[in-house]
XYZ file of C-alpha atoms in Angstrom:
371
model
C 86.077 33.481 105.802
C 86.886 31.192 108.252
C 84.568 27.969 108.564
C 84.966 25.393 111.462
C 82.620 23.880 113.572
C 80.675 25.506 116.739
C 81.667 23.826 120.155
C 77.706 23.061 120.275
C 78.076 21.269 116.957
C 81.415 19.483 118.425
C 79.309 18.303 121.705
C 76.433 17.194 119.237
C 78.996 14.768 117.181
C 80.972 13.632 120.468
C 77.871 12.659 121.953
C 76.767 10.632 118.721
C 80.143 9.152 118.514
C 80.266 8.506 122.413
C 76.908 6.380 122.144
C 77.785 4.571 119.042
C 80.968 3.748 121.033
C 79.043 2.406 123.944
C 76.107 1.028 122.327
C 76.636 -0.119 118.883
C 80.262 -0.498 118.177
C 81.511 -2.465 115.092
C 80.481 -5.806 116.563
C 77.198 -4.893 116.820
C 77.090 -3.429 112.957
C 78.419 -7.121 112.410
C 75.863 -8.664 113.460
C 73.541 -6.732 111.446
C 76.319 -7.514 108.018
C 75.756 -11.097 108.913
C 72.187 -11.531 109.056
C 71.503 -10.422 105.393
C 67.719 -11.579 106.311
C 67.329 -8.844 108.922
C 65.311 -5.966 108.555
C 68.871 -4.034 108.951
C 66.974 -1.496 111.535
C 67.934 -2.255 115.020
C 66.070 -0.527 117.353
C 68.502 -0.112 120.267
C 70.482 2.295 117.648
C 67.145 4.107 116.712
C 66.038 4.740 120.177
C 69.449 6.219 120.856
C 69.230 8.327 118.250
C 65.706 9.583 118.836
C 66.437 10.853 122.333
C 69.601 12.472 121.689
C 67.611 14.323 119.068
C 69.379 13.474 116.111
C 66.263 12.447 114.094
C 65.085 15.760 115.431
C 67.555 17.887 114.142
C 66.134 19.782 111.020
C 62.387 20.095 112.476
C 60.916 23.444 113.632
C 60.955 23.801 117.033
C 57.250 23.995 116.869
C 56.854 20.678 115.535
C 59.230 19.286 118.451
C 62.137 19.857 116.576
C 65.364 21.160 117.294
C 65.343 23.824 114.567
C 68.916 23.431 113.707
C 70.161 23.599 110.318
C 72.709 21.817 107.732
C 75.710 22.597 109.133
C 74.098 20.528 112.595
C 72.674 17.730 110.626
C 76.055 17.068 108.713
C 78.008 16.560 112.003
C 75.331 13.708 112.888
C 76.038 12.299 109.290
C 79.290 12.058 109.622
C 79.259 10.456 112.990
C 77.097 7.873 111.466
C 79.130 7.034 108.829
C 82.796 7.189 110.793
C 80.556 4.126 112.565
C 79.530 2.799 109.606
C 76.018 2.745 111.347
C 72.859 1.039 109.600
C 69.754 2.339 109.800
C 67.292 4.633 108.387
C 68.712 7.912 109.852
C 69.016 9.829 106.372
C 66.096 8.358 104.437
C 63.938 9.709 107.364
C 65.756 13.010 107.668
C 65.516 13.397 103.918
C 61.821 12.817 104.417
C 60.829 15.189 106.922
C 62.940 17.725 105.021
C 60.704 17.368 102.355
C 57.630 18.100 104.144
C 59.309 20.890 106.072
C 60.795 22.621 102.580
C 57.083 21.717 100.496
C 54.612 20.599 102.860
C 51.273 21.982 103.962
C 50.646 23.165 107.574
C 48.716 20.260 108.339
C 51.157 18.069 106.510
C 53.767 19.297 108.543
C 51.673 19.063 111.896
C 50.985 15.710 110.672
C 54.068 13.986 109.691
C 57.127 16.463 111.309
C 56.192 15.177 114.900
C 56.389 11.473 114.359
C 59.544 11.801 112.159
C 61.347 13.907 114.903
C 60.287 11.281 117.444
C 61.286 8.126 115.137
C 57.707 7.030 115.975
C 57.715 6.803 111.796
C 60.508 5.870 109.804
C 60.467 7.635 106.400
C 62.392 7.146 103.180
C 62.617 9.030 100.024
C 62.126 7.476 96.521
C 63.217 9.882 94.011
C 64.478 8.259 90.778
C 64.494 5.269 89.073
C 67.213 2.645 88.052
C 70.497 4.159 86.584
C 68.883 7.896 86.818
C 70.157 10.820 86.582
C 70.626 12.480 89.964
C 69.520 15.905 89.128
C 65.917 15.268 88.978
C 65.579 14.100 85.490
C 65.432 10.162 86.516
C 61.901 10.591 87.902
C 60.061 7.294 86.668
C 57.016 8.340 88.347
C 53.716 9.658 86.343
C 51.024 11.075 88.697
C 47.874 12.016 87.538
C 45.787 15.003 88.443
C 44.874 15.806 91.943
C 41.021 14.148 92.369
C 38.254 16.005 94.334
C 39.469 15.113 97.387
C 42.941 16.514 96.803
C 44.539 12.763 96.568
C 46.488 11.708 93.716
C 47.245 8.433 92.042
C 51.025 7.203 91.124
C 52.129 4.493 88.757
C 55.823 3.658 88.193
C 58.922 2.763 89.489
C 61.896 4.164 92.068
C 65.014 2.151 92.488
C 67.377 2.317 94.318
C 65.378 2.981 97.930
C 66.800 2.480 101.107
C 64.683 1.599 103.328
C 61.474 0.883 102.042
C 61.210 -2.514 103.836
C 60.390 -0.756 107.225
C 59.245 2.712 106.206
C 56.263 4.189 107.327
C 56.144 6.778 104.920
C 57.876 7.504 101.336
C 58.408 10.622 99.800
C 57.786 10.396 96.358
C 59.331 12.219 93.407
C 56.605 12.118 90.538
C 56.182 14.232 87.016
C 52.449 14.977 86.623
C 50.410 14.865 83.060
C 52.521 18.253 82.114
C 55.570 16.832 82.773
C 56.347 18.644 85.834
C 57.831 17.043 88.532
C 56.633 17.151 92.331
C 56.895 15.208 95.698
C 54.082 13.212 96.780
C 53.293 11.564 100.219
C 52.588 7.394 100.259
C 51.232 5.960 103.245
C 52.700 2.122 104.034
C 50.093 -0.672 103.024
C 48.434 2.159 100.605
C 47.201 0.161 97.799
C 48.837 -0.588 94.422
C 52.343 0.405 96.826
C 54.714 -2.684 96.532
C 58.446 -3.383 97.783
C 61.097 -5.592 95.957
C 63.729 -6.261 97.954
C 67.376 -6.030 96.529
C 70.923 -7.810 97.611
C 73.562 -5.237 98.501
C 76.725 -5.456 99.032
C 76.835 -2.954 101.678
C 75.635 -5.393 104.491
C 74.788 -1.912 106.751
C 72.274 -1.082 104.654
C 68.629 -2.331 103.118
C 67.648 -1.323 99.704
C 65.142 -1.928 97.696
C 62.901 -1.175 94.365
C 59.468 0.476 95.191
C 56.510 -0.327 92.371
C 53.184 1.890 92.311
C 50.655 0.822 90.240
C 47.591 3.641 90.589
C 48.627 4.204 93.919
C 47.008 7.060 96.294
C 49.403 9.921 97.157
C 49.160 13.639 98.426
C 50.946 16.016 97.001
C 52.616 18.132 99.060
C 51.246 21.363 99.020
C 54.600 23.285 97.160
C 55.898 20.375 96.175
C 56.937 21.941 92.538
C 60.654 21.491 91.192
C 62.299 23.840 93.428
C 61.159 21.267 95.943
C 62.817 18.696 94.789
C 66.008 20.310 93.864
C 66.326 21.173 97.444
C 65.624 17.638 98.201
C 68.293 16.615 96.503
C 71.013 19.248 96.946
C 70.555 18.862 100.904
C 70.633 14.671 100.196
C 73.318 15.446 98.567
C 75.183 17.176 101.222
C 74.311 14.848 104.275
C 75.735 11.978 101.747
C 78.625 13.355 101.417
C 78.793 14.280 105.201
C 78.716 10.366 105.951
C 81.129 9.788 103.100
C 83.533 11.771 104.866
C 83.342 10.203 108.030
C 83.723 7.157 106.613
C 86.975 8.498 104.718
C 88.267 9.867 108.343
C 87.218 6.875 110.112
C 89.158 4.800 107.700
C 92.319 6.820 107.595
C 92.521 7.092 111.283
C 92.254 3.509 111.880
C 94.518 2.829 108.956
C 97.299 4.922 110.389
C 97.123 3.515 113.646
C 98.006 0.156 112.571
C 100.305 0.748 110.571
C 101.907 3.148 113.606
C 101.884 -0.917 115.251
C 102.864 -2.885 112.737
C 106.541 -3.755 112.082
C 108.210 -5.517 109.228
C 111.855 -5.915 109.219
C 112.378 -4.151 113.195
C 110.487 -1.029 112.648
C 107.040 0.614 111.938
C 105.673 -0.289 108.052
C 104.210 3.657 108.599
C 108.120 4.861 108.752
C 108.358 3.365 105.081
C 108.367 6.664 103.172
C 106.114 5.597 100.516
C 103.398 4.664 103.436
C 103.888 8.351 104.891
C 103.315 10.401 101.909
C 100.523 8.055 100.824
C 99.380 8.328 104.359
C 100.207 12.661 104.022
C 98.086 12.334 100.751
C 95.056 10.702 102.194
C 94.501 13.016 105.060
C 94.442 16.466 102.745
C 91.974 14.682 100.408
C 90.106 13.964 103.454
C 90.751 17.358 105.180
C 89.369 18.922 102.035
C 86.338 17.140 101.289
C 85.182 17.624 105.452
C 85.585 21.752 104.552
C 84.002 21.606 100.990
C 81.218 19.569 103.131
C 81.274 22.397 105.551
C 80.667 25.026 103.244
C 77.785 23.638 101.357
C 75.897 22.909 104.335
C 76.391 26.529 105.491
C 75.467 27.538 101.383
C 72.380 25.895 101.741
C 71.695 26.886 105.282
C 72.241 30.512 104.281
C 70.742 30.452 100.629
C 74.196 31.364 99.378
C 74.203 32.522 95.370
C 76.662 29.100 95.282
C 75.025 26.664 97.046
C 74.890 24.589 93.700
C 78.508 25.253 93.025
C 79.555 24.258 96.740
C 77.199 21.072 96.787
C 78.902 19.856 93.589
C 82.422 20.024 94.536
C 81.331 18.787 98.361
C 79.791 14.858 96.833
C 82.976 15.532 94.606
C 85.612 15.306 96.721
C 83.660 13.548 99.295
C 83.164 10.433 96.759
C 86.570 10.452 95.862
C 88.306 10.909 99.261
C 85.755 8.044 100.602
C 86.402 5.715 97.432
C 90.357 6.149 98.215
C 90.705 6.226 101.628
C 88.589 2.509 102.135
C 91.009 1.248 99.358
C 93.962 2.128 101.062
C 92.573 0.938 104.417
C 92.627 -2.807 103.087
C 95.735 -2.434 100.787
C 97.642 -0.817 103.738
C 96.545 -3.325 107.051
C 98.220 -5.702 104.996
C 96.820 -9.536 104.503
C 94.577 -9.159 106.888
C 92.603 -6.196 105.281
C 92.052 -8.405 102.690
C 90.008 -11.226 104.686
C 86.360 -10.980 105.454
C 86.744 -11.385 108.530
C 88.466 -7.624 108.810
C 85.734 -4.514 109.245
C 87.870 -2.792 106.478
C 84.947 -4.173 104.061
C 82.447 -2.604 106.195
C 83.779 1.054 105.436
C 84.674 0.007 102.016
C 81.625 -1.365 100.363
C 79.782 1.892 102.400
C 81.760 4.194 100.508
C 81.543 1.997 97.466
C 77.772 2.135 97.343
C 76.687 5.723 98.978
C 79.268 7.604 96.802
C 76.534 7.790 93.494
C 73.708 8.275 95.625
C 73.127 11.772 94.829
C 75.723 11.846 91.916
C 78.811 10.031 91.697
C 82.271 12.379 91.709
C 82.097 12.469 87.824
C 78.649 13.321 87.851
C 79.160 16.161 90.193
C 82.132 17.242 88.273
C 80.246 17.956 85.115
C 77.739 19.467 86.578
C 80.184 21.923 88.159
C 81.710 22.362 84.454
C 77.908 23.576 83.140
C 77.455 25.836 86.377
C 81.154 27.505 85.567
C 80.980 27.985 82.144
């Protein structure tokens, strides 16, 4: 079967990539790098995003949505991260998936709206420090629902991007029998606090989230299956960033190099350059398709989706992780001074590849599924 995208889906990234291009090109992520102090949400990007209905993309039509799917969302993700864009764009995706996939209908009539809109800015907090990916890192206890259907949280979730300007988290919590859920915190709820943490990825703002009897509502199927599908589709749209980070990178490395001479002629005619070069581009090539087809697994419930998500943050972590590296080893000294946006797509893929599992993580849990 042949996968590529639509020419609907190839409008929808052009016109992402168009306005970053326009609107927020690399000096603007700059100025967000350099002013470690900043909220790291600018809201000339957000706006942009909001009416081209990228924030939009996963929510019902009925909920002012654009009902699309995976395979639409991915395209926006990797636009994103081929601009190394900050923001909150996944954290409130990932959010309004959540109430989509678990929520009630007045949950969804609720929340969906304002999330499609980027009238709220969501973020998800789903494990706590050095957790496991899968679900078993929750650090969350959550007691039983009271009379009025609210319940209280206590613990921890760290790493969180976002949390500093969130409106809403989505919180993964285990309840008194040990089974885990997503719950719904409000900003300024009570007992809700937010640590922030340095980062070396200057396009991005993380921090640690602390509950301490905090009120939450459950969402309404919020069960494990919930949260598995959290994470697989988290999973997915990481790696769809990854990638475009890896393209991004490559493309930018070869046309220097296509520039640069040393001794009369081209440093990309050296043969060890090419096939490095040749290398880099089917790692990359590979990990876009394995992204491909596990956003149209999930989309389509396929009997692999866990299979195809694995290998997708796979390959996606590796081809990100090695085609940053060769981005500063390959434009030379100057790659190597701060000054150069190399460090902008490396650190990015440095720090997003783990997010949902890093590439060895992934890999054994694609040994257990194969066995």
């Amino acid at each position: 079967m042949f996968f590529a995208l639509t020419e609907e889906q190839e409008a929808f990234a052009s016109t992402v990539s168009e306005f970053l291009a326009d609107r927020f090109d690399l000096d603007a992520v700059r100025g967000v790098v350099e002013d470690p102090d900043g909220d790291g949400h600018p809201l000339t990007l957000w706006k942009g995003l909001a009416d081209q209905g990228a924030l939009a993309v996963l929510v019902p039509e009925e909920h002012d949505g654009l009902g699309l799917g995976l395979l639409d969302a991915q395209v926006v993700a990797r636009a994103l991260g081929a601009g190394v864009a900050p923001g909150p764009w996944l954290t409130t995706v990932l959010a309004a998936e959540a109430i989509r996939l678990a929520g009630s209908p007045e949950q969804q009539s609720r929340w969906l709206p304002a999330l499609a809109a980027g009238e709220t800015v969501g973020t998800v907090a789903l494990r706590g420090e050095g957790g496991a990916w899968d679900g078993s890192g929750i650090t969350v206890d959550a007691n039983s629902p009271e009379g009025d259907g609210t319940s209280r949280l206590s613990g921890s979730a760290s790493p969180v991007d976002y949390p500093n300007v969130a409106g809403l988290l989505v919180v993964a919590a285990t309840d008194a029998s040990g089974t885990p859920g997503l719950y719904l915190v409000e900003a300024g709820a009570s007992g809700l606090s937010v640590r922030d943490q340095r980062t070396y990825d200057g396009t991005a703002r993380v921090g640690a989230v602390e509950l301490t009897d905090t009120p939450a509502e459950p969402l309404a199927s919020g069960g494990a299956d919930a949260v598995a599908a959290l994470l697989a589709r988290g999973a997915v749209l990481n790696a769809a960033d990854l990638v475009g980070v890896a393209r991004e990178a490559l493309s930018r490395t070869v046309a220097y190099d296509r520039e640069r001479t040393q001794f009369g002629v081209p440093v990309g005619s050296f043969q060890a350059i090419k096939h490095r070069m040749a290398d880099l581009h089917v790692a990359v090539t590979m990990a876009e398709h394995a992204v491909l087809f596990a956003a149209h697994a999930l989309d389509s419930d396929d009997p692999g989706k866990a299979i195809a998500v694995a290998v997708a943050g796979s390959k996606a972590s590796d081809a990100a992780w090695e085609a940053t590296g060769a981005m500063i080893q390959f434009f030379g000294g100057i790659g190597f001074t701060w000054e150069h946006e190399a460090h902008f797509f490396y650190k990015r893929a440095r720090r997003r590849a783990p997010l949902f599992g890093s590439a060895e993580e992934h890999r054994e849990h694609l040994a257990a599924l194969t066995m």
